[in-house]
Structures are given as structure tokens and as C-alpha cells.
Short mmCIF file of C-alpha atoms in Angstrom, two decimals:
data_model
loop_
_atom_site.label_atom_id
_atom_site.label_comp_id
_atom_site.label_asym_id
_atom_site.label_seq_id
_atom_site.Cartn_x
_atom_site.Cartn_y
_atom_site.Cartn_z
CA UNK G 1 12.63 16.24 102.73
CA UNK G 2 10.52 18.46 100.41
CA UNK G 3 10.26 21.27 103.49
CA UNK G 4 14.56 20.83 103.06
CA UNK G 5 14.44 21.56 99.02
CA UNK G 6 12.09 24.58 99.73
CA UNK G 7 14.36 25.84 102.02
CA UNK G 8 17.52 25.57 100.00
CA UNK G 9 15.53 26.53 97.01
CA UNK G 10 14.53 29.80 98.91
CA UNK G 11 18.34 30.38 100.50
CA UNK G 12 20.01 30.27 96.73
CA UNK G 13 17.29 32.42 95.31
CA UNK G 14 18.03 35.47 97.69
CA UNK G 15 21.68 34.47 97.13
CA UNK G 16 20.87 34.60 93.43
CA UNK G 17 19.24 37.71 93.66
CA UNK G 18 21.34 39.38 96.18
CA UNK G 19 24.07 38.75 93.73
CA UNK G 20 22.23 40.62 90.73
CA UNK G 21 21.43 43.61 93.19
CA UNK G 22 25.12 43.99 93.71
CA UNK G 23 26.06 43.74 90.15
CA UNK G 24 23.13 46.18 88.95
CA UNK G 25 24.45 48.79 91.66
CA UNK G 26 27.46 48.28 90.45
CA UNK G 27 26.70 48.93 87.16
CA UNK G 28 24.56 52.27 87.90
CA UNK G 29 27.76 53.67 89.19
CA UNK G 30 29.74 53.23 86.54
CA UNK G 31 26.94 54.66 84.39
CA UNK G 32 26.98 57.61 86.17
CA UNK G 33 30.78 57.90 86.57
CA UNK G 34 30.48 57.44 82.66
CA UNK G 35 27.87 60.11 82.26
CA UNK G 36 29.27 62.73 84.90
CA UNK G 37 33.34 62.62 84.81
CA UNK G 38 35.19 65.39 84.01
CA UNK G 39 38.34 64.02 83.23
CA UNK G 40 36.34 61.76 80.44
CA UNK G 41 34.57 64.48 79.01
CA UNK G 42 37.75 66.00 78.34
CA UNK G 43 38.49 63.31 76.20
CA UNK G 44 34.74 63.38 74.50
CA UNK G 45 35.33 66.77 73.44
CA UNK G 46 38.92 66.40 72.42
CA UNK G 47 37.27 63.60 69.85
CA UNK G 48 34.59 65.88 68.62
CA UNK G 49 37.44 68.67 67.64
CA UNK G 50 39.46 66.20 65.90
CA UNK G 51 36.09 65.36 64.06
CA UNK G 52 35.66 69.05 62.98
CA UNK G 53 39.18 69.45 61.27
CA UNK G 54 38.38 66.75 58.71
CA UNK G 55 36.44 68.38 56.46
CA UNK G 56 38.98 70.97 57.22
CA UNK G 57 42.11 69.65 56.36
CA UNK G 58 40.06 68.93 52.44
CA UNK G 59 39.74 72.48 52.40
CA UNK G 60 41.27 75.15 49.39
CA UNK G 61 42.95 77.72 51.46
CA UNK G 62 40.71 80.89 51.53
CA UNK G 63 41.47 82.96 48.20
CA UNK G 64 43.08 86.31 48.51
CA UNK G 65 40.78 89.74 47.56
CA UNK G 66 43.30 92.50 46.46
CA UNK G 67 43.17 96.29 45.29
CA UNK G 68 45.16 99.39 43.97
CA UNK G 69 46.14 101.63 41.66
CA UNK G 70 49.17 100.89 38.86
CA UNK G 71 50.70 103.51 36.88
CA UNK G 72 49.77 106.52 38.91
CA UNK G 73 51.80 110.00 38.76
CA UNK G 74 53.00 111.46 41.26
CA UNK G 75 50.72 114.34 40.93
CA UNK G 76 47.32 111.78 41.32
CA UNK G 77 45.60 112.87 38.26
CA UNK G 78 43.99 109.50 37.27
CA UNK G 79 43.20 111.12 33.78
CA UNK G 80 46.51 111.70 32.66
CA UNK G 81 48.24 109.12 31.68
CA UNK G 82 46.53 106.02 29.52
CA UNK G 83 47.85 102.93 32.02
CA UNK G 84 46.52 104.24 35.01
CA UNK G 85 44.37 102.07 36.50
CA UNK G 86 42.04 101.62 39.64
CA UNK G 87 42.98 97.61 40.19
CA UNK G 88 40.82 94.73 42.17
CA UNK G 89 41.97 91.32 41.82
CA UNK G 90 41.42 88.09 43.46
CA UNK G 91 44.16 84.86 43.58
CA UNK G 92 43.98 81.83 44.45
CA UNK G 93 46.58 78.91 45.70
CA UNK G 94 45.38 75.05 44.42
CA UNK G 95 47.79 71.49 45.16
CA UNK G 96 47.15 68.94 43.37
CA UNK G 97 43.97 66.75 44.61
CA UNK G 98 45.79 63.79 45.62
CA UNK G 99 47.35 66.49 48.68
CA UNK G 100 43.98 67.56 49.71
CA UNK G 101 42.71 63.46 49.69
CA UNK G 102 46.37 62.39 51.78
CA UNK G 103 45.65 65.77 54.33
CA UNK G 104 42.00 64.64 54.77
CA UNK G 105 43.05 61.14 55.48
CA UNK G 106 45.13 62.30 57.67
CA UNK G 107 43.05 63.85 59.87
CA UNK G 108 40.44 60.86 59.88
CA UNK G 109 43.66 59.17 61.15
CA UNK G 110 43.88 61.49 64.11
CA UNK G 111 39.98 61.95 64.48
CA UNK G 112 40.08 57.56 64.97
CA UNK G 113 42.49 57.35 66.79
CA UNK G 114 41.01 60.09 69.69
CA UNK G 115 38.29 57.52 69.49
CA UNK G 116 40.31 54.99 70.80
CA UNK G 117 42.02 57.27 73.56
CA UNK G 118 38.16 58.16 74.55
CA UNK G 119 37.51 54.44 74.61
CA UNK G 120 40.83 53.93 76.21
CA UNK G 121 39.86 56.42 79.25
CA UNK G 122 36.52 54.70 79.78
CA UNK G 123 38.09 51.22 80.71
CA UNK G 124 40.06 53.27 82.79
CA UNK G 125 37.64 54.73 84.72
CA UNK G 126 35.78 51.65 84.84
CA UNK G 127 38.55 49.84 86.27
CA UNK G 128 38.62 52.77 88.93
CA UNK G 129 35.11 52.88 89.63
CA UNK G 130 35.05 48.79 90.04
CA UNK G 131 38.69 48.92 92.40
CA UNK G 132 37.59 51.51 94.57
CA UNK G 133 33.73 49.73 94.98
CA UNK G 134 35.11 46.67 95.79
CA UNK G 135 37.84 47.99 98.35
CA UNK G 136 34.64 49.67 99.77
CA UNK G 137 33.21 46.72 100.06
CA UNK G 138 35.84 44.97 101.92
CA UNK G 139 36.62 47.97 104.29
CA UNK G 140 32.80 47.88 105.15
CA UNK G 141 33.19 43.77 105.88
CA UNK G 142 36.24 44.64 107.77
CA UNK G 143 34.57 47.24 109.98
CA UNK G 144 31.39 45.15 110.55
CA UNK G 145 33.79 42.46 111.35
CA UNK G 146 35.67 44.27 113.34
CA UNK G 147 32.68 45.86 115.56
CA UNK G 148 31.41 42.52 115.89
CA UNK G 149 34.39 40.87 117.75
CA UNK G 150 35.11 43.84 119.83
CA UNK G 151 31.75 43.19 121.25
CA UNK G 152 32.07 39.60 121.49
CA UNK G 153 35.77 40.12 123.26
CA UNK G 154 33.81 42.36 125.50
CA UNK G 155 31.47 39.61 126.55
CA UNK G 156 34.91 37.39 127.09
CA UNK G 157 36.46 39.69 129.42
CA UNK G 158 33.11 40.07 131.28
CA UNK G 159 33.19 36.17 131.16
CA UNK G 160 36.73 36.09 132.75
CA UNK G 161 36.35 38.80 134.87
CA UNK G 162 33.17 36.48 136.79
CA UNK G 163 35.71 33.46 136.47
CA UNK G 164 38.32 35.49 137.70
CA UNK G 165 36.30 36.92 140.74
CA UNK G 166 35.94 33.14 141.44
CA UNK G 167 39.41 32.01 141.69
CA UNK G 168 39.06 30.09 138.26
CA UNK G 169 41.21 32.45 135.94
CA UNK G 170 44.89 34.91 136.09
CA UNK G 171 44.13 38.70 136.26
CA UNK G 172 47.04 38.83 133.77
CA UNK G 173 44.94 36.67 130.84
CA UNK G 174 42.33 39.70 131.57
CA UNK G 175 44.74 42.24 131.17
CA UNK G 176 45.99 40.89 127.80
CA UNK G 177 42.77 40.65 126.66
CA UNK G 178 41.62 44.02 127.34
CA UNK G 179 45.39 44.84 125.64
CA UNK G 180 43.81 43.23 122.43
CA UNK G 181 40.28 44.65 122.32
CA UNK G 182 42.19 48.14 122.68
CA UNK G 183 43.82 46.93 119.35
CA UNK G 184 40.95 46.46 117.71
CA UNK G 185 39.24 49.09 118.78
CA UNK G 186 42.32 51.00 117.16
CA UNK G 187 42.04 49.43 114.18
CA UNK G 188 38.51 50.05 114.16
CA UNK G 189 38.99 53.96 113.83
CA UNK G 190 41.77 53.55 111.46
CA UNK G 191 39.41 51.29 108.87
CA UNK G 192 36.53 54.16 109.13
CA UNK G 193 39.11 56.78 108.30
CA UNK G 194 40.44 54.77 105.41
CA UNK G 195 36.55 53.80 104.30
CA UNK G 196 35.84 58.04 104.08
CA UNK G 197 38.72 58.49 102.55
CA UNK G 198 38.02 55.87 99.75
CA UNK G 199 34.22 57.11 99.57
CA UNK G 200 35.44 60.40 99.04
CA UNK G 201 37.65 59.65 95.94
CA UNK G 202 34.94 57.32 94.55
CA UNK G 203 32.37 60.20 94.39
CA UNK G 204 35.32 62.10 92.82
CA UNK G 205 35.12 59.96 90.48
CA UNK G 206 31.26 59.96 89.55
CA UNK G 207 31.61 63.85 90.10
CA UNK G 208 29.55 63.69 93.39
CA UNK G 209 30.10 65.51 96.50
CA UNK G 210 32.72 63.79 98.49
CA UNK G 211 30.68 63.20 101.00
CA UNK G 212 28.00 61.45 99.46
CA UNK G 213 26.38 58.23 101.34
CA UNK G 214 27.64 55.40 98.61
CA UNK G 215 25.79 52.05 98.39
CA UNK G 216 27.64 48.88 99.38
CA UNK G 217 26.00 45.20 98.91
CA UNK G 218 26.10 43.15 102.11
CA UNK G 219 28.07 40.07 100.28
CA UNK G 220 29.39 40.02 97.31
CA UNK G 221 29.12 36.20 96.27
CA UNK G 222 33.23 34.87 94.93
CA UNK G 223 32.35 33.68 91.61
CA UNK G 224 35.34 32.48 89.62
CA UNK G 225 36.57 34.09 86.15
CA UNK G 226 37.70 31.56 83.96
CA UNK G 227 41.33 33.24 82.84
CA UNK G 228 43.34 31.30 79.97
CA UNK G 229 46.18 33.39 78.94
CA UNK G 230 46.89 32.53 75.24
CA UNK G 231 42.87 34.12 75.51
CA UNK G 232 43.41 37.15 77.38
CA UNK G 233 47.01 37.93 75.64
CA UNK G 234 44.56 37.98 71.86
CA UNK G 235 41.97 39.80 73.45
CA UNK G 236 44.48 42.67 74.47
CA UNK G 237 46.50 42.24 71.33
CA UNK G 238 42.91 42.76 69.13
CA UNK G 239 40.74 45.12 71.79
CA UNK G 240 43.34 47.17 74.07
CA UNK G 241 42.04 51.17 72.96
CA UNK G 242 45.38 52.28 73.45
CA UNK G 243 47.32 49.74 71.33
CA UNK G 244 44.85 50.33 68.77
CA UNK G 245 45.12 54.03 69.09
CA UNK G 246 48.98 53.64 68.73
CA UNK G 247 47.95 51.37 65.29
CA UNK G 248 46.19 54.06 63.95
CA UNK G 249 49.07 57.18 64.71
CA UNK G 250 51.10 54.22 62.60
CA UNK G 251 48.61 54.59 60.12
CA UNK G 252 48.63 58.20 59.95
CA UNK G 253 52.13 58.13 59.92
CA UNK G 254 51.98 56.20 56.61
CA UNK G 255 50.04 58.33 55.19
CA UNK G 256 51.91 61.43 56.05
CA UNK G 257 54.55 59.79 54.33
CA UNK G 258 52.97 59.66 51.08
CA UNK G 259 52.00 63.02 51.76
CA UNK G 260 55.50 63.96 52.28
CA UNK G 261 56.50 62.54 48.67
CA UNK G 262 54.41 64.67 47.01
CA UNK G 263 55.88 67.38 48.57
CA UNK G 264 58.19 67.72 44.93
CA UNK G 265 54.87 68.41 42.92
CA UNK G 266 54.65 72.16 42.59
CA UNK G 267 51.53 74.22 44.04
CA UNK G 268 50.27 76.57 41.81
CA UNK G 269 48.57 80.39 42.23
CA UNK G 270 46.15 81.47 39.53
CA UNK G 271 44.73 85.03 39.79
CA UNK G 272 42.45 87.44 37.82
CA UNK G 273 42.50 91.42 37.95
CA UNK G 274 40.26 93.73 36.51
CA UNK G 275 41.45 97.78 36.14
CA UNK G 276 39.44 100.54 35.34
CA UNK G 277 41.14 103.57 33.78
CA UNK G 278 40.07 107.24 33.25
CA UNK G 279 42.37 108.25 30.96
CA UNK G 280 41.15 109.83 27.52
CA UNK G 281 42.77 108.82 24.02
CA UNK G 282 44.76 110.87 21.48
CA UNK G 283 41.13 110.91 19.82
CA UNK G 284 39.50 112.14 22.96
CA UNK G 285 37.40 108.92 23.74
CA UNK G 286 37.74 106.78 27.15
CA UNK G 287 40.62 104.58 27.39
CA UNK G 288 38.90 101.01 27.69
CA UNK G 289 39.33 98.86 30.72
CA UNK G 290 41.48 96.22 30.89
CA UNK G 291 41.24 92.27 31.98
CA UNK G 292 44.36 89.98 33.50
CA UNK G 293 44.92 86.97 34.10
CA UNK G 294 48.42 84.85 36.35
CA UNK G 295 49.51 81.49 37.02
CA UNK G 296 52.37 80.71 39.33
CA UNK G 297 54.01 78.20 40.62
CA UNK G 298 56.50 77.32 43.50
CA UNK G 299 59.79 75.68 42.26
CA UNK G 300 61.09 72.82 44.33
CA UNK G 301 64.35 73.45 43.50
CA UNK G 302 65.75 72.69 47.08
CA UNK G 303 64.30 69.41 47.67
CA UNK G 304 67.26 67.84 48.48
CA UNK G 305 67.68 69.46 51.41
CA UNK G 306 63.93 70.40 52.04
CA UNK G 307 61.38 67.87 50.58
CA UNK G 308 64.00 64.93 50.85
CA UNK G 309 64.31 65.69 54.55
CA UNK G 310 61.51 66.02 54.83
CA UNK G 311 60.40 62.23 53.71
CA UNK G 312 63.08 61.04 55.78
CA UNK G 313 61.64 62.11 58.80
CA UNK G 314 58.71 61.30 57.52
CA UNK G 315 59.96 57.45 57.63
CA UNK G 316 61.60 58.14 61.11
CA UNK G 317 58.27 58.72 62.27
CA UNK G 318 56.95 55.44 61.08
CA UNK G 319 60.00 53.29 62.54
CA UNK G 320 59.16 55.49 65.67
CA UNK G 321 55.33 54.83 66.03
CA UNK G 322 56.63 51.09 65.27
CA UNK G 323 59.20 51.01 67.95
CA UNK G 324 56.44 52.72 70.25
CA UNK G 325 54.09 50.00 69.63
CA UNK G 326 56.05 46.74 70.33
CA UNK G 327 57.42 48.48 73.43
CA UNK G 328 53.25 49.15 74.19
CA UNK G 329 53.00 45.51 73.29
CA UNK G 330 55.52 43.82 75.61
CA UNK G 331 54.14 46.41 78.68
CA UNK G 332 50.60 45.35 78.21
CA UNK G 333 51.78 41.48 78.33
CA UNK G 334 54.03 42.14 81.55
CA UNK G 335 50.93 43.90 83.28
CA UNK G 336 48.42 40.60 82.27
CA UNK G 337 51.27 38.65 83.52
CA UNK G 338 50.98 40.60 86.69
CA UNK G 339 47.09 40.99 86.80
CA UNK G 340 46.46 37.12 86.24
CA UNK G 341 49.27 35.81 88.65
CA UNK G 342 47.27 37.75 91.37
CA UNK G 343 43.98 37.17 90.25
CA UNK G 344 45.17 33.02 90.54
CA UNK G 345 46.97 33.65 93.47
CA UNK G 346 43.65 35.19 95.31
CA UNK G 347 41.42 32.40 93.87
CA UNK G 348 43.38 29.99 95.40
CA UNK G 349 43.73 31.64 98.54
CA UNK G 350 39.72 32.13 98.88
CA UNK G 351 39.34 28.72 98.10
CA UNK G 352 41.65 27.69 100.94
CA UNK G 353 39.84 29.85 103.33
CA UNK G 354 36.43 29.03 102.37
CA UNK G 355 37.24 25.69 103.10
CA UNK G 356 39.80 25.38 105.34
CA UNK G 357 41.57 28.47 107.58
CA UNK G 358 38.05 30.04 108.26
CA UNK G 359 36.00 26.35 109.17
CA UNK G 360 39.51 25.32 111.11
CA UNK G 361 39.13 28.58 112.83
CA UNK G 362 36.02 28.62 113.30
CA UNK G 363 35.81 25.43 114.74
CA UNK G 364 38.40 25.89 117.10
CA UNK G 365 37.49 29.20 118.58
CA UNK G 366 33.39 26.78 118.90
CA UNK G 367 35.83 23.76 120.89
CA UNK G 368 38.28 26.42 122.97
CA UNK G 369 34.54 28.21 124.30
CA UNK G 370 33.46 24.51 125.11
CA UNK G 371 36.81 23.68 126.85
CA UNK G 372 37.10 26.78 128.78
CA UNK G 373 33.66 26.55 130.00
CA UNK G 374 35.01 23.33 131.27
CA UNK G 375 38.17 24.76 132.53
CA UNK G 376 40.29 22.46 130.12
CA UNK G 377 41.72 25.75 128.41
CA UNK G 378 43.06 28.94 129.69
CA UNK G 379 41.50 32.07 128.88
CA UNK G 380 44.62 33.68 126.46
CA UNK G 381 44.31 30.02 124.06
CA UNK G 382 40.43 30.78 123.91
CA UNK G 383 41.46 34.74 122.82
CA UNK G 384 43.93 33.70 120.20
CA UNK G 385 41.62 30.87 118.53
CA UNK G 386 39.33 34.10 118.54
CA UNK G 387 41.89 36.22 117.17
CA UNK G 388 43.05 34.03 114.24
CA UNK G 389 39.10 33.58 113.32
CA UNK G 390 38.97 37.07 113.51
CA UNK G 391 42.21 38.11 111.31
CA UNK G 392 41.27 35.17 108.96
CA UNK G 393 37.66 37.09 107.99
CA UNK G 394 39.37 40.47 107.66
CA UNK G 395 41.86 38.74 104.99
CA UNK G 396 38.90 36.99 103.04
CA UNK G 397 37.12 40.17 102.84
CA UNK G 398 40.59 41.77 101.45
CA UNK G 399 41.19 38.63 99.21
CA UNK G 400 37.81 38.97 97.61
CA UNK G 401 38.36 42.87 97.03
CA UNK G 402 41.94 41.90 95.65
CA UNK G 403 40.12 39.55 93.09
CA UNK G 404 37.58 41.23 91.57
CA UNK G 405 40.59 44.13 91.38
CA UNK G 406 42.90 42.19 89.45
CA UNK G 407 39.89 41.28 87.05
CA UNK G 408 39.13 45.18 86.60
CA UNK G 409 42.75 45.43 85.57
CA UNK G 410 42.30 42.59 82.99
CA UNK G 411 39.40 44.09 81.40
CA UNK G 412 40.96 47.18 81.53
CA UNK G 413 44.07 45.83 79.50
CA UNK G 414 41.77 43.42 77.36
CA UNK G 415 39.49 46.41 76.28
CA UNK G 416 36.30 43.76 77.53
CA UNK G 417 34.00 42.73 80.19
CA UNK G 418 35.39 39.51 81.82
CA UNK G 419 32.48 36.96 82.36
CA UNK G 420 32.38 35.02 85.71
CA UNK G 421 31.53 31.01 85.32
#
């Protein structure tokens, strides 16, 4: 009794631990794909510009340095007349502060929400990383599977042929049989195509060499998400990156409408001028230099067809970012619709063959080897209970893979990691 509780101990330990191996791996490639991808950094850097034109955007414009000569004959004697003048100046254009505030917070607007398409493109690539793993994973099942009962059919047919050289079995049962393992045999080079195909666009996505070697766990242990979609439909109304990077255009969009109001308050140009002259007086001393000073301003005096249009589509904008949204809104709850009808439609089908098709199966192809050895079954219903048992693991393995996808589209759409029980 106690050997029994060491042993089962022992068994759910390595299960235990085989099942933390598989998530760390996991993990390490989606650090790296994190670290390495091209396509993200893209995104990265995109952020950091946006960052940059903050302090930018708060900015005077650069003042203007000028120079020249006023009053000069035509003959260029700078000494003969008393308003000639050698003339540097420098001008400057100003808004009023409230402008330079709404064009700053405008750009913080942009710079956030590039955060959230950053952040948007990592659950992305997550979700990539994780589909393409786990389809790995059930290609490499499939092929061991596969391998497995060609060699087993193999033993069969070698079984029947000794029966058959007996009198005890029908050539044509061989025949069909042999017409099968050719099948899977088939199938067999068609699943290691697919599997280097799918390695190769999974070390495109850690930026690897496409033919990289790429680590897959010998089981990946089913353990149920617990989905409740009132749950997932706030998580991805409060975390999705992309809705909130739409949120925060909106907000930017607000703000460029108060910006556009103030479009009717005048900017102003100040400038100051200094000019030398060379000129003598009627009394024979130096004319004295002279000082200048200029203020300007622009005259809105077409703001009904200018600034007024210009708020207008300024509140278009808004009603368009809004629009945008709700339309962002209903798509993200159709595709958690989608994503959790499969994910419950694969959990139920694992649990059916975890405890039914694959036992059934299994037990029938153990009672059909029994019966033919005791000639109370013909060869072809002992190679189609092996044939169902074999089709049966193939779809597990996919079911599984289909799963955990569906659950790396939910996390995508929920902007968070989706906890097993």
C-alpha cells in the first residue's frame, strides 16, 4: 500500500515537473521572440520617435536672424546720405501659451497611444509564438504516432502473412493492409514537410535561422482554463492595447479640438533691428545709430471659412475615432465569441476522448488482437479497430494544439495571461 503511494507520488511529480519544463521552454521562446523580432522593434522605435516630438511640439519656432542695408543710393556711397544704414535684425513668432500646452498634449496623446500599439504587437506575437509551438507540438505527436503504427501494422502484415501461409487468413485482407500502411506512410512524409515548414516560420519569428533545431516537450499535460464570458468580455473591454490605443487617438482628437478653437486668437511677431550709419551731419559729426523695434500680428479675418472649418473637422474627427471604436468594440466581442466557442468545443471533445473514443479504441483494437489470435475475427476488423485507435490519437494531439490556440487568441484579445485551474 505505502510502495503504491510512493509510486503515484513519484509518477505525478515527473508529471508535475514535466509540465513546468514545458511551460518554462515555452516561455524562453517567447522571451527571445520578444527580445529578437524585427517586426516588434519596428514598433519600439516608432514609440521612442513619438517620445522625442513632445518636447518638440512645446517648442517656440526658431527665431529669424536678418540683415541689409536701407536707404542706399544707387551710387553705394554709404556716407552720403543720413538714413543709410547697415541693418541686422532678429524676429520672432510667439502663440499664446495655452497653443503650445494643447500641441504638447497632443503629442503625449500620440506618444501613449504608440505605447499601446507596441503593447498591442507583443500579444500578437505572443499569440504567434504560443500557436505555432503548440501546432509543433501536435505535428511532432502526430509523426511519433504515426511512425509508431506503421511499425506495428508492419508486424500485422508479417502476422497475417504466417497465418496466411497457413491457410488461416485471405491474401486480399493482406493486400488491404499493406494498401493502408502505404497511407500512412504517405501521410508520414506529408506531416514532416508540414512540421519544417512550421519550424521554419517559428524561428522567423524569434529571428533565428529557419532551420534551427526547436525544442518540443514530450506531453503537454490538458489543463483546463476556466473561461466565463461576462469575465473575458471586461477584461478585453479594460486591457485590449488596441482598443485602448483607439481611446487615446479619441483623446487626442479632443484635444485637437480645443486646439482648433483657438485657432481665432491671433499669433503675434515681435522683432528688433539695430542700423549703423556712416553718414556725417550738416555739423560734420557722425550720424548716430539707430534702434527699432515691431510687433505684428495675423488677422483672422477669414475664420469663417478657415478656422470655423477647421473646428468642424476637427469634431468630424472625434465622431470618427468614436464610430471607429464601437465598430473595434463589437469585432473584438465577435472574435471572443469565436475564440471561446472553440476553446469549449475542444475541451469537451478532449474530455470525451480521454475518457471514452481513445479507452473504447483502445480496448477494442487489445480484444480484436485476442480474437484474431483465436481466429474469432478476420484480419481487416483487427486493422480497422487499429485504424480508428490510430486516427483517434492523431485528433487528440490536434484537439490539444487547437486548445491551447484558441486560449492564445483570448489572451491576445484580453491584453492578459489566461491562468489554467
Amino acid at each position: 500500500m505505502i510502495k503504491s503511494k510512493i509510486i503515484i507520488t513519484a509518477i505525478s511529480f515527473l508529471l508535475w515537473l514535466a509540465e513546468v519544463k514545458a511551460q518554462t521552454l515555452l516561455q524562453a521562446y517567447i522571451d527571445t521572440a520578444l527580445k529578437n523580432n524585427p517586426s516588434l522593434r519596428v514598433y519600439n522605435y516608432q514609440s521612442d520617435a513619438m517620445q522625442q516630438k513632445i518636447k518638440q511640439s512645446k517648442a517656440l519656432d526658431d527665431p529669424m536672424l536678418y540683415g541689409g542695408v536701407m536707404n542706399l543710393p544707387a551710387n553705394f556711397n554709404f556716407r552720403q546720405e543720413e538714413m543709410t544704414m547697415k541693418q541686422i535684425g532678429i524676429q520672432q513668432n510667439f502663440s499664446v501659451a495655452k497653443k503650445y500646452s494643447l500641441k504638447g498634449n497632443i503629442a503625449k496623446k500620440d506618444f501613449e497611444a504608440s505605447q499601446y500599439d507596441l503593447l498591442a504587437q507583443q500579444f500578437i506575437l505572443i499569440k504567434q509564438v504560443k500557436q505555432q509551438y503548440y501546432d509543433l507540438y501536435s505535428q511532432t505527436k502526430a509523426i511519433e504516432t504515426t511512425q509508431s503504427s506503421i511499425d506495428a501494422m508492419k508486424v500485422y502484415i508479417d502476422i497475417a502473412n504466417t497465418r496466411y501461409g497457413t491457410g488461416q487468413g485471405t491474401q486480399q485482407d493482406i493486400l488491404k493492409a499493406q494498401v493502408e500502411l502505404t497511407k500512412m506512410m504517405n501521410e508520414l512524409i506529408k506531416m514532416q514537410s508540414m512540421r519544417e515548414d512550421v519550424i521554419a516560420i517559428f524561428n522567423t519569428l524569434l529571428n533565428r535561422n529557419k532551420a534551427d533545431s526547436v525544442v518540443i516537450p514530450a506531453e503537454i499535460k490538458f489543463k483546463k482554463v476556466d473561461l466565463i464570458m461576462d469575465s473575458i468580455m471586461n477584461e478585453a473591454a479594460q486591457n485590449n492595447p488596441e482598443l485602448l490605443s483607439s481611446k487615446k487617438i479619441l483623446s487626442k482628437d479632443s484635444v485637437s479640438y480645443e486646439l482648433a478653437k483657438t485657432s481665432k486668437i491671433p499669433d503675434f511677431n515681435t522683432g528688433f533691428w539695430y542700423g549703423k550709419r556712416q553718414a556725417l551731419l550738416p555739423d560734420g559729426s557722425k550720424a548716430g545709430d539707430m534702434l527699432g523695434f515691431m510687433i505684428s500680428i495675423n488677422l483672422p479675418l477669414y475664420y469663417k471659412r478657415k478656422q470655423n472649418s477647421l473646428i468642424a473637422e476637427s469634431n468630424i474627427n472625434i465622431q470618427k475615432t468614436e464610430s471607429q471604436i464601437k465598430a473595434m468594440q463589437n469585432e473584438i466581442q465577435l472574435m471572443l465569441h469565436h475564440a471561446k466557442i472553440d476553446a469549449n468545443k475542444n475541451e469537451k471533445l478532449i474530455s470525451l476522448f480521454e475518457k471514452q473514443l481513445i479507452p473504447q479504441a483502445t480496448a477494442s483494437l487489445n480484444s480484436g488482437i485476442i480474437g484474431y489470435q483465436q481466429n474469432k475475427i478476420d484480419f481487416m476488423t483487427l486493422t480497422d479497430n487499429f485504424l480508428s485507435l490510430y486516427n483517434y490519437r492523431l485528433q487528440y494531439y490536434q484537439l490539444i494544439a487547437d486548445y491551447y490556440k484558441a486560449i492564445a487568441e483570448l489572451e491576445m484579445l484580453t491584453g492578459k495571461t489566461l491562468n489554467a485551474q
